[in-house]
Coordinates of C-alpha atoms in Angstrom, one line a residue:
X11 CA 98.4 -110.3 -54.3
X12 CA 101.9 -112.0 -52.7
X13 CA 101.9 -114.9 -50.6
X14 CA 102.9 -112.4 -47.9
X15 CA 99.5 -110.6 -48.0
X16 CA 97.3 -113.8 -48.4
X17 CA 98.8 -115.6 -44.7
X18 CA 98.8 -111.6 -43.4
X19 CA 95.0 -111.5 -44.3
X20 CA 94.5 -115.1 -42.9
X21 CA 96.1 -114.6 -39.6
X22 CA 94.6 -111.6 -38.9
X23 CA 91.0 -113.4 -39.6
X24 CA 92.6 -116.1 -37.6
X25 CA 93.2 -114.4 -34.5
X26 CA 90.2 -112.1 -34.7
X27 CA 88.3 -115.1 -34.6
X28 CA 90.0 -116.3 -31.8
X29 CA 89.5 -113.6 -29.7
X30 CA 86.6 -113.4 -27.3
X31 CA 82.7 -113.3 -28.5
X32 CA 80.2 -111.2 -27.9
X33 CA 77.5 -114.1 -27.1
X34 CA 74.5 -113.6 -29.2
X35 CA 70.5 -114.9 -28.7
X36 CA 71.2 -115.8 -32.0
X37 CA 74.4 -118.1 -31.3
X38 CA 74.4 -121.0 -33.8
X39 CA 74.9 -124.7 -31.9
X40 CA 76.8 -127.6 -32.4
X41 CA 74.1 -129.1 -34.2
X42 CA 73.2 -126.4 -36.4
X43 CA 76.8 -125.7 -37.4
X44 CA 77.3 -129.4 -38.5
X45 CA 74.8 -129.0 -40.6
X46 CA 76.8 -126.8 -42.7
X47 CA 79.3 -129.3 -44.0
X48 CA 79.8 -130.6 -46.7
X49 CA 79.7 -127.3 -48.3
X50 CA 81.3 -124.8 -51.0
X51 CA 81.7 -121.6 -49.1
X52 CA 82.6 -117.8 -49.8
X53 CA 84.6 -115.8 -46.8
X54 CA 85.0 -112.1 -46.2
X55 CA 87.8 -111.4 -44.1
X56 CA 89.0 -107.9 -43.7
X57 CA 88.3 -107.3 -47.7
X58 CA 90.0 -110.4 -49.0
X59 CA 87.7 -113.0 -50.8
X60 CA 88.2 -116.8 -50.3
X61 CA 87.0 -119.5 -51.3
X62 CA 86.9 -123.1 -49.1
X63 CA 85.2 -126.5 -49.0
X64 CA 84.9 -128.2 -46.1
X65 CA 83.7 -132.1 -45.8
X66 CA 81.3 -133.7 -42.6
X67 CA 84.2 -135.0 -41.6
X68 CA 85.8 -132.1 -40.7
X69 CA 88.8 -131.3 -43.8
X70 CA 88.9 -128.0 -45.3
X71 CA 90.3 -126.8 -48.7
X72 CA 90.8 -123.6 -49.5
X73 CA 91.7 -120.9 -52.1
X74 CA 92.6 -117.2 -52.7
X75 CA 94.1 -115.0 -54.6
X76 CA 95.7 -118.0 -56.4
X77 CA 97.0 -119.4 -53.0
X78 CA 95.7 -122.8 -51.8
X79 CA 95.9 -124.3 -48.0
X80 CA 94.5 -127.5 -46.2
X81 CA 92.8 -127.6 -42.8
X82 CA 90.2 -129.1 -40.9
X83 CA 87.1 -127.9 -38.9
X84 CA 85.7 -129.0 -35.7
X85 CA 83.6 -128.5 -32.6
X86 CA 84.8 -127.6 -29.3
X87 CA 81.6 -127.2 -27.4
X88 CA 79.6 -124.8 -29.1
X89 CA 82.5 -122.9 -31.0
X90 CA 83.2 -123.6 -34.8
X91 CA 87.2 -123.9 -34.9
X92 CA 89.8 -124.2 -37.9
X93 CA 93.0 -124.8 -38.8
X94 CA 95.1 -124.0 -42.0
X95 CA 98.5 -125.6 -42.5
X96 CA 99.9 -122.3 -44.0
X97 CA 97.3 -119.7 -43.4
X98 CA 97.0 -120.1 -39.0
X99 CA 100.6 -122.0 -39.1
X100 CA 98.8 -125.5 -38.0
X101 CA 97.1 -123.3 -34.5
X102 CA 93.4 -123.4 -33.9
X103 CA 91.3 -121.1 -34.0
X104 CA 87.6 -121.0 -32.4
X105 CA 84.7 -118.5 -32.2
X106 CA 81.1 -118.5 -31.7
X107 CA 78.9 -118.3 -34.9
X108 CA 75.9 -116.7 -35.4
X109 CA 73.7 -116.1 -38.6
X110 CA 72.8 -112.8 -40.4
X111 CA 71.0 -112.6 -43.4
X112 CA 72.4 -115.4 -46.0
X113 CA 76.0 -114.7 -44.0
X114 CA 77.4 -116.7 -40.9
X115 CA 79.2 -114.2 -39.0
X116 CA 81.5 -114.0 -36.1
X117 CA 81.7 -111.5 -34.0
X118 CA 84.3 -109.9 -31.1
X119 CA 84.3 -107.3 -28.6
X120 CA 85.3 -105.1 -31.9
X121 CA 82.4 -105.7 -33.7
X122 CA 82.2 -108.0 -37.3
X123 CA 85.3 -109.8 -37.4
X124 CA 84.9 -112.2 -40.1
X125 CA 81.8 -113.8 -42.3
X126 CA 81.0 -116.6 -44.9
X127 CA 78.3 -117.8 -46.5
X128 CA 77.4 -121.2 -48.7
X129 CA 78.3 -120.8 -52.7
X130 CA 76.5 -124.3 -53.2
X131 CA 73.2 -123.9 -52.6
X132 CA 70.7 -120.9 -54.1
X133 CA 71.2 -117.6 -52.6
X134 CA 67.8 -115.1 -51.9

């Protein structure tokens, strides 16, 4: 996979993320979405695989397809936002975060647009 395809297949995540979301009952909060980092975690975005860390304190490191970016997490309200140096081109993007199954998924007007789940901790 080129470099081309990788930032392609983050943007698009990127801005599907960033688009309106549907608000679920089942809306993750601040609190509960804190709670996640540290962490080692495993994304599906439009059939690409990567693979990111991200720290309490809000950096992220990430991996795919050979391809490596920085970023950093944080809260704005109750939306879960990131930003890549390379991947988003340094813009923010936020969504609302809600949990299915083992998966944390985020979800627009368009359905599933993007969902990750912990690698560090035992699956069921």
């Amino acid at each position: 996979m080129t470099n081309r395809s990788i930032l392609v297949a983050m943007s698009v995540a990127a801005a599907l993320l960033a688009s309106p979301l549907t608000a679920e009952a089942g809306s993750l909060g601040k609190a509960e979405i804190a709670k996640l980092f540290p962490g080692q975690f495993e994304a599906k975005v439009k059939g690409y695989r990567v693979s990111f860390s991200g720290s309490s304190g809000g950096a992220l490191a990430g991996q795919a397809y050979g391809q490596k970016d920085k970023g950093r997490w944080y809260m704005k309200g109750t939306t879960l936002c990131v930003v890549w140096s390379k991947w988003t081109k340094g813009k923010a993007h936020c969504g609302q975060i809600s949990r299915q199954g083992g998966w944390y998924v985020a979800n627009s007007s368009e359905g599933e647009v993007l969902k990750f789940r912990r690698t560090d901790l035992a699956q069921n």
